[in-house]
mmCIF file of C-alpha atoms in Angstrom:
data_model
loop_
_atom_site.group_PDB
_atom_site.id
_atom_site.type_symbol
_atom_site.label_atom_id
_atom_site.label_comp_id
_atom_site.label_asym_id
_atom_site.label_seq_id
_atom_site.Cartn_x
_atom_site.Cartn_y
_atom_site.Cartn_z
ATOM 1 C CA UNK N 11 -56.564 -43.887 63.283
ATOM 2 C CA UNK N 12 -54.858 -40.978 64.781
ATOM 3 C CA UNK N 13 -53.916 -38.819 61.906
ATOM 4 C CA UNK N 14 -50.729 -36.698 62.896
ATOM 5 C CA UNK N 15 -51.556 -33.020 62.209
ATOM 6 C CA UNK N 16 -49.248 -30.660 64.052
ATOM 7 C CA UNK N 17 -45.846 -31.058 64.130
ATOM 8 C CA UNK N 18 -42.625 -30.701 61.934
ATOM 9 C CA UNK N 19 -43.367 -30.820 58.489
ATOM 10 C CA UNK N 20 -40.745 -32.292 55.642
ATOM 11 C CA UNK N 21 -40.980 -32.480 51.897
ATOM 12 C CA UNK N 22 -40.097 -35.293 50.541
ATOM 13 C CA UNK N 23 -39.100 -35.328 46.456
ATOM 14 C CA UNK N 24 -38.040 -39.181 44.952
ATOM 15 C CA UNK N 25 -37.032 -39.211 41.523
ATOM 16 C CA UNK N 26 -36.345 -41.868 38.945
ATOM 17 C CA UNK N 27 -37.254 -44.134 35.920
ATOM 18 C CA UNK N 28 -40.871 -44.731 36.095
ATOM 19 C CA UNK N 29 -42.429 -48.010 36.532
ATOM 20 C CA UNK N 30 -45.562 -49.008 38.746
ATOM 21 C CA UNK N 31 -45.558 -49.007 42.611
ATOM 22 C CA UNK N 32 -43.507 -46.202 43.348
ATOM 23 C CA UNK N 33 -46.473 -43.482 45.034
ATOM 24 C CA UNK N 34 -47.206 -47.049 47.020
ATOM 25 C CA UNK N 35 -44.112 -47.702 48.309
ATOM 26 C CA UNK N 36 -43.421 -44.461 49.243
ATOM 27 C CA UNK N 37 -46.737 -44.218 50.935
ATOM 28 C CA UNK N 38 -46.622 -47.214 52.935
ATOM 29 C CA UNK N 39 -43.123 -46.401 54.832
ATOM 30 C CA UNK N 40 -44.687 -43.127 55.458
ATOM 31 C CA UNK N 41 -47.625 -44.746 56.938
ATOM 32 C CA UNK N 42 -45.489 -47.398 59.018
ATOM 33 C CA UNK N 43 -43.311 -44.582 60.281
ATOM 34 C CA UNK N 44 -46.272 -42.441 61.457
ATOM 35 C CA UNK N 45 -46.144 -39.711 58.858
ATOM 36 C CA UNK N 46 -49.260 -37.761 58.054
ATOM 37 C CA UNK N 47 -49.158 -37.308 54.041
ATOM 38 C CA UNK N 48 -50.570 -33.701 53.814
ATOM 39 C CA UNK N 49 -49.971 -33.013 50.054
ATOM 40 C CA UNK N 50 -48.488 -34.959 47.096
ATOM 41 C CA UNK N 51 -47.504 -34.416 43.142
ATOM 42 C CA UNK N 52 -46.442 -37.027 41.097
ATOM 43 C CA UNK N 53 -45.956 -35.864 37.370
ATOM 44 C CA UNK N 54 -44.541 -38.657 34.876
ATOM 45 C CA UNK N 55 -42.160 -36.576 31.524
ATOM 46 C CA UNK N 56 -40.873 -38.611 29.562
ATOM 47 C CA UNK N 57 -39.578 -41.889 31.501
ATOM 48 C CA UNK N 58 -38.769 -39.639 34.513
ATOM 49 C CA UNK N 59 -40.668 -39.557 37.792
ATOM 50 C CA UNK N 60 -40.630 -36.965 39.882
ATOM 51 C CA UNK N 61 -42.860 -36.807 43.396
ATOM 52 C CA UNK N 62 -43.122 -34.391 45.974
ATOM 53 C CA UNK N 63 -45.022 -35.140 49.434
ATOM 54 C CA UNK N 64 -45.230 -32.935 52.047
ATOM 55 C CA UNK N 65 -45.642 -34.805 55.072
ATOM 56 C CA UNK N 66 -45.856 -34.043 59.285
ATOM 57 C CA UNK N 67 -43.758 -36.521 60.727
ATOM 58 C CA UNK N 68 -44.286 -37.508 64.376
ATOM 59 C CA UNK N 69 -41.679 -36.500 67.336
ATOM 60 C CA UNK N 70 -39.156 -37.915 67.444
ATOM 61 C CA UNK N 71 -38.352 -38.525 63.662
ATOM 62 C CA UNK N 72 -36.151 -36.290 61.940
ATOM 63 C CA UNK N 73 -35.885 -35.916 58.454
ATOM 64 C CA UNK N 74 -32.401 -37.639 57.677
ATOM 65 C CA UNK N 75 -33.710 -40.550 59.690
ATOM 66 C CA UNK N 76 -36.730 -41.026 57.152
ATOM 67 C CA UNK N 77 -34.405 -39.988 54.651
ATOM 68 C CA UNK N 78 -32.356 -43.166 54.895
ATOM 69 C CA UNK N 79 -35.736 -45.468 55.992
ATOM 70 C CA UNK N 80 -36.747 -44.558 52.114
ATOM 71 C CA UNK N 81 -33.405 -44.693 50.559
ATOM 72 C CA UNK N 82 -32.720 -47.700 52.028
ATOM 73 C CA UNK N 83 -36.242 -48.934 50.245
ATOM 74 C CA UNK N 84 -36.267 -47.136 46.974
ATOM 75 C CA UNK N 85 -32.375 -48.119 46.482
ATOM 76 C CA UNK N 86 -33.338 -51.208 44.676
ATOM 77 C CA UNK N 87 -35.633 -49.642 42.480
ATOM 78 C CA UNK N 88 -32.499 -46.939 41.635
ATOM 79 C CA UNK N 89 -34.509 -43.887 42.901
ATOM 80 C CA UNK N 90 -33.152 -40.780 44.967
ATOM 81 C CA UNK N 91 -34.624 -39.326 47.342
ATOM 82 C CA UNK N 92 -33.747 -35.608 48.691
ATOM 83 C CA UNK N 93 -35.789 -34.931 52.196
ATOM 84 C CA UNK N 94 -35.574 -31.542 53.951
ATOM 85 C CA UNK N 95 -37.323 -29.497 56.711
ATOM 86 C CA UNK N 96 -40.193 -27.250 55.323
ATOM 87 C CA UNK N 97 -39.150 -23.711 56.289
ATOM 88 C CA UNK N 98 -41.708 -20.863 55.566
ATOM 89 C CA UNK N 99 -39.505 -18.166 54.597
ATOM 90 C CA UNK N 100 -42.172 -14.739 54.603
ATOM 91 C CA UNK N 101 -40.261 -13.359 52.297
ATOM 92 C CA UNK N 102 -41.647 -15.760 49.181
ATOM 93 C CA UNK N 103 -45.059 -16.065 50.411
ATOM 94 C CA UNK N 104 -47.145 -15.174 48.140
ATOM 95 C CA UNK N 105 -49.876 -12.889 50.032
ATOM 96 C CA UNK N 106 -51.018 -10.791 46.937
ATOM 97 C CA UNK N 107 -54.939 -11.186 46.072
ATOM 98 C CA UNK N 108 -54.796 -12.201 42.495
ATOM 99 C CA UNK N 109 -56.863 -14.223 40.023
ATOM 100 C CA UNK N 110 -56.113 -17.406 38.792
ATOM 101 C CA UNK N 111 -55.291 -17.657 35.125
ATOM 102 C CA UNK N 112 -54.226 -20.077 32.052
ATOM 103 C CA UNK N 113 -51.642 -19.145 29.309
ATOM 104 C CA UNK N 114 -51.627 -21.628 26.946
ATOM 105 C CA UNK N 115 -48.703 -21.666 24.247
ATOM 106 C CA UNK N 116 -48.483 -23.839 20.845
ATOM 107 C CA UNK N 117 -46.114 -23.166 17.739
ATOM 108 C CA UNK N 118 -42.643 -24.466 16.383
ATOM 109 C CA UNK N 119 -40.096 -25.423 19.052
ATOM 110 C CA UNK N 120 -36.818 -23.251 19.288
ATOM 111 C CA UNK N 121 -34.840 -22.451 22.222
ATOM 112 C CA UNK N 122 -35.625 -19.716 25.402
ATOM 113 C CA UNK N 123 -39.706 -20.578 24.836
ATOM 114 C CA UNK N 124 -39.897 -20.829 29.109
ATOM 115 C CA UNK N 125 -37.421 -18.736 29.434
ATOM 116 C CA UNK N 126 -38.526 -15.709 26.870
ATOM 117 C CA UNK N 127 -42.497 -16.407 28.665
ATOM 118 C CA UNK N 128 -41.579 -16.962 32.263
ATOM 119 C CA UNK N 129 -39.468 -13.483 32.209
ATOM 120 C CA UNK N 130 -42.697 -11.534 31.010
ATOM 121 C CA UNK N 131 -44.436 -13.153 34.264
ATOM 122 C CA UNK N 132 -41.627 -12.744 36.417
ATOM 123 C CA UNK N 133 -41.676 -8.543 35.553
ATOM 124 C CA UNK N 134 -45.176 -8.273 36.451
ATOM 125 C CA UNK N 135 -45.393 -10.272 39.499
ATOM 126 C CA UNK N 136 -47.256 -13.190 38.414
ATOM 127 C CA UNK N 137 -46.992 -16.431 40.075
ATOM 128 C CA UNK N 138 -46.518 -19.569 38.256
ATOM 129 C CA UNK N 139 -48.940 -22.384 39.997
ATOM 130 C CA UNK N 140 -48.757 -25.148 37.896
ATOM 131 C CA UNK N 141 -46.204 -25.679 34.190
ATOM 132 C CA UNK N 142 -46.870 -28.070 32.312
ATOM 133 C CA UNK N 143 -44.497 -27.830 28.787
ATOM 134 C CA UNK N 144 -44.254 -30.562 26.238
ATOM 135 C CA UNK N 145 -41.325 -29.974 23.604
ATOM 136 C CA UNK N 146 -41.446 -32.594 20.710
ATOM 137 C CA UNK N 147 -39.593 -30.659 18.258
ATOM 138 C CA UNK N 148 -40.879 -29.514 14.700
ATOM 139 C CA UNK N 149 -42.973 -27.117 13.283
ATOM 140 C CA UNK N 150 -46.198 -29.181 14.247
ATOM 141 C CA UNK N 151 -47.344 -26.771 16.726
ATOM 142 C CA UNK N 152 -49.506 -29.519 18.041
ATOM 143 C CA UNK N 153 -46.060 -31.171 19.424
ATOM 144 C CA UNK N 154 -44.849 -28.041 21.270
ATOM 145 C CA UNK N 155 -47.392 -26.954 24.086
ATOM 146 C CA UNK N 156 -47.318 -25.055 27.127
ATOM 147 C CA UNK N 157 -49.518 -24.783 29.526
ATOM 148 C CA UNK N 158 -49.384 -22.194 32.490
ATOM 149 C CA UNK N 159 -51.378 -21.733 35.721
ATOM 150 C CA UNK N 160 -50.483 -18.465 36.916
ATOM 151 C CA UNK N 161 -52.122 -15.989 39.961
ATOM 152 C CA UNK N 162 -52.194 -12.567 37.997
ATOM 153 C CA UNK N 163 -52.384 -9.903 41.155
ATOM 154 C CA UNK N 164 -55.047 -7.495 41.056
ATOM 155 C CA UNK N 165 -53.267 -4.815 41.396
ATOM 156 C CA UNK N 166 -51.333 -5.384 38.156
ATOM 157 C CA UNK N 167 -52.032 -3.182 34.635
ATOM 158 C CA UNK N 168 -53.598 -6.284 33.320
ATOM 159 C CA UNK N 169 -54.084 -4.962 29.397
ATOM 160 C CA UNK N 170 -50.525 -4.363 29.758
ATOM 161 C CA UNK N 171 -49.681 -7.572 31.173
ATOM 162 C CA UNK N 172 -51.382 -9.234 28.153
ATOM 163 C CA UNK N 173 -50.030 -6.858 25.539
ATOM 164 C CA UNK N 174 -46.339 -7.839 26.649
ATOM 165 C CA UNK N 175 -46.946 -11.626 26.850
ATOM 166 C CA UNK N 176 -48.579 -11.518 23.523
ATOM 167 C CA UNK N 177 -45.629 -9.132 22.078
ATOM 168 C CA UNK N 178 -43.202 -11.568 23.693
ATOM 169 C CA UNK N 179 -44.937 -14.840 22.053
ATOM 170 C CA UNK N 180 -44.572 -12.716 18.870
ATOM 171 C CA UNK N 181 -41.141 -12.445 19.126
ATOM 172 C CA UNK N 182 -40.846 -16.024 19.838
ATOM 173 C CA UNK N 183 -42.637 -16.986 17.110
ATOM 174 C CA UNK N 184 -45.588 -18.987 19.184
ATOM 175 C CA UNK N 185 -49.095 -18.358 19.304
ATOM 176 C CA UNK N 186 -50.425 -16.994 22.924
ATOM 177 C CA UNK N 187 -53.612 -17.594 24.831
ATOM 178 C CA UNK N 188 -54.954 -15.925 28.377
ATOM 179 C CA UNK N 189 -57.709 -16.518 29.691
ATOM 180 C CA UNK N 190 -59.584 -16.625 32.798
ATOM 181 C CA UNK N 191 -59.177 -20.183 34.627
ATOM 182 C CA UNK N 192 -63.056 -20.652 34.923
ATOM 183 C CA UNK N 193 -63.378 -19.304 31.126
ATOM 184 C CA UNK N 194 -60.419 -22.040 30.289
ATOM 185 C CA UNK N 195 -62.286 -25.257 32.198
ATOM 186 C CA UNK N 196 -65.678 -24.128 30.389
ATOM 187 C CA UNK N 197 -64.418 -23.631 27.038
ATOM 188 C CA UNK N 198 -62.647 -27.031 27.398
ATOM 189 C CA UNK N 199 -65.845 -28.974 29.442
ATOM 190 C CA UNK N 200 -67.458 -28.464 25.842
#
């Protein structure tokens, strides 16, 4: 098969009410219309789907064309899709050497938890990879988890770093955990 490599590149996000098929679907009038998938998320909260592909599409497509090839498939399973041009802007590319890290949250739900966390990170630099927050209300902390994958730059005052977060979390009223990503996968292998 020649696998389409070089080229434009589009991302591709459908949303909707869950139900199986979807990642297929999509897939297969990618493959038909000679798109290369290069990278794809699916995440499932709640009901909700939402999946991102970033594809290379083959000359001579353009985006809105394949646009309205999947809305016109997905339409009658009520998804959207929103397709645009990936555009490197330098400017948000994230060149700093870091390490990769985990901050785990848990404790009774209340308004501005992402918000009051994410601004720590955002002051220091850190890059959010991967959020994954589950909100079920209630005091059981059990219910109200976050989990963040964040690059921490090396260059950072790390102790400092942590002391904020954790005086932040305190504030919130949430207990806070940091810990090195390879630490994080052991301590949870076990």
């Amino acid at each position: 098969m020649n696998v389409q490599k070089k080229g434009k590149k589009i991302v591709i996000s459908v949303l909707g009410t869950d139900r199986p098929g979807i990642v297929a679907l999509v897939a297969r009038h990618l493959f038909e219309n000679g798109c290369n998938i290069e990278d794809v998320n699916q995440t499932r909260l709640q009901t909700e789907l939402a999946a991102i592909f970033i594809v290379s599409i083959p000359d001579g497509l353009e985006a809105h064309g394949l646009r309205s090839l999947l809305q016109d498939a997905l339409d009658p399973l009520g998804l959207h899709v929103l397709v645009k041009e990936m555009v490197t802007d330098e400017r948000y590319v994230h060149n700093v050497e870091g390490e990769p890290f985990v901050v785990t949250t848990i404790g009774p739900d209340r308004l501005g938890l992402v918000a009051g966390i994410t601004e720590v990170m955002a002051d220091f630099g850190v890059n959010i990879t991967n959020l994954r927050a589950v909100f079920r209300g209630g005091t059981d902390p059990a219910r109200n988890i976050m989990i963040y994958e964040v690059d921490i730059p090396k260059d950072i005052d790390q102790e400092r770093f942590r002391k904020a977060l954790k005086d932040r979390a305190e504030a919130l009223g949430i207990d806070l955990n940091l810990q090195h990503r390879k630490i994080f996968e052991e301590i949870n292998r076990i």
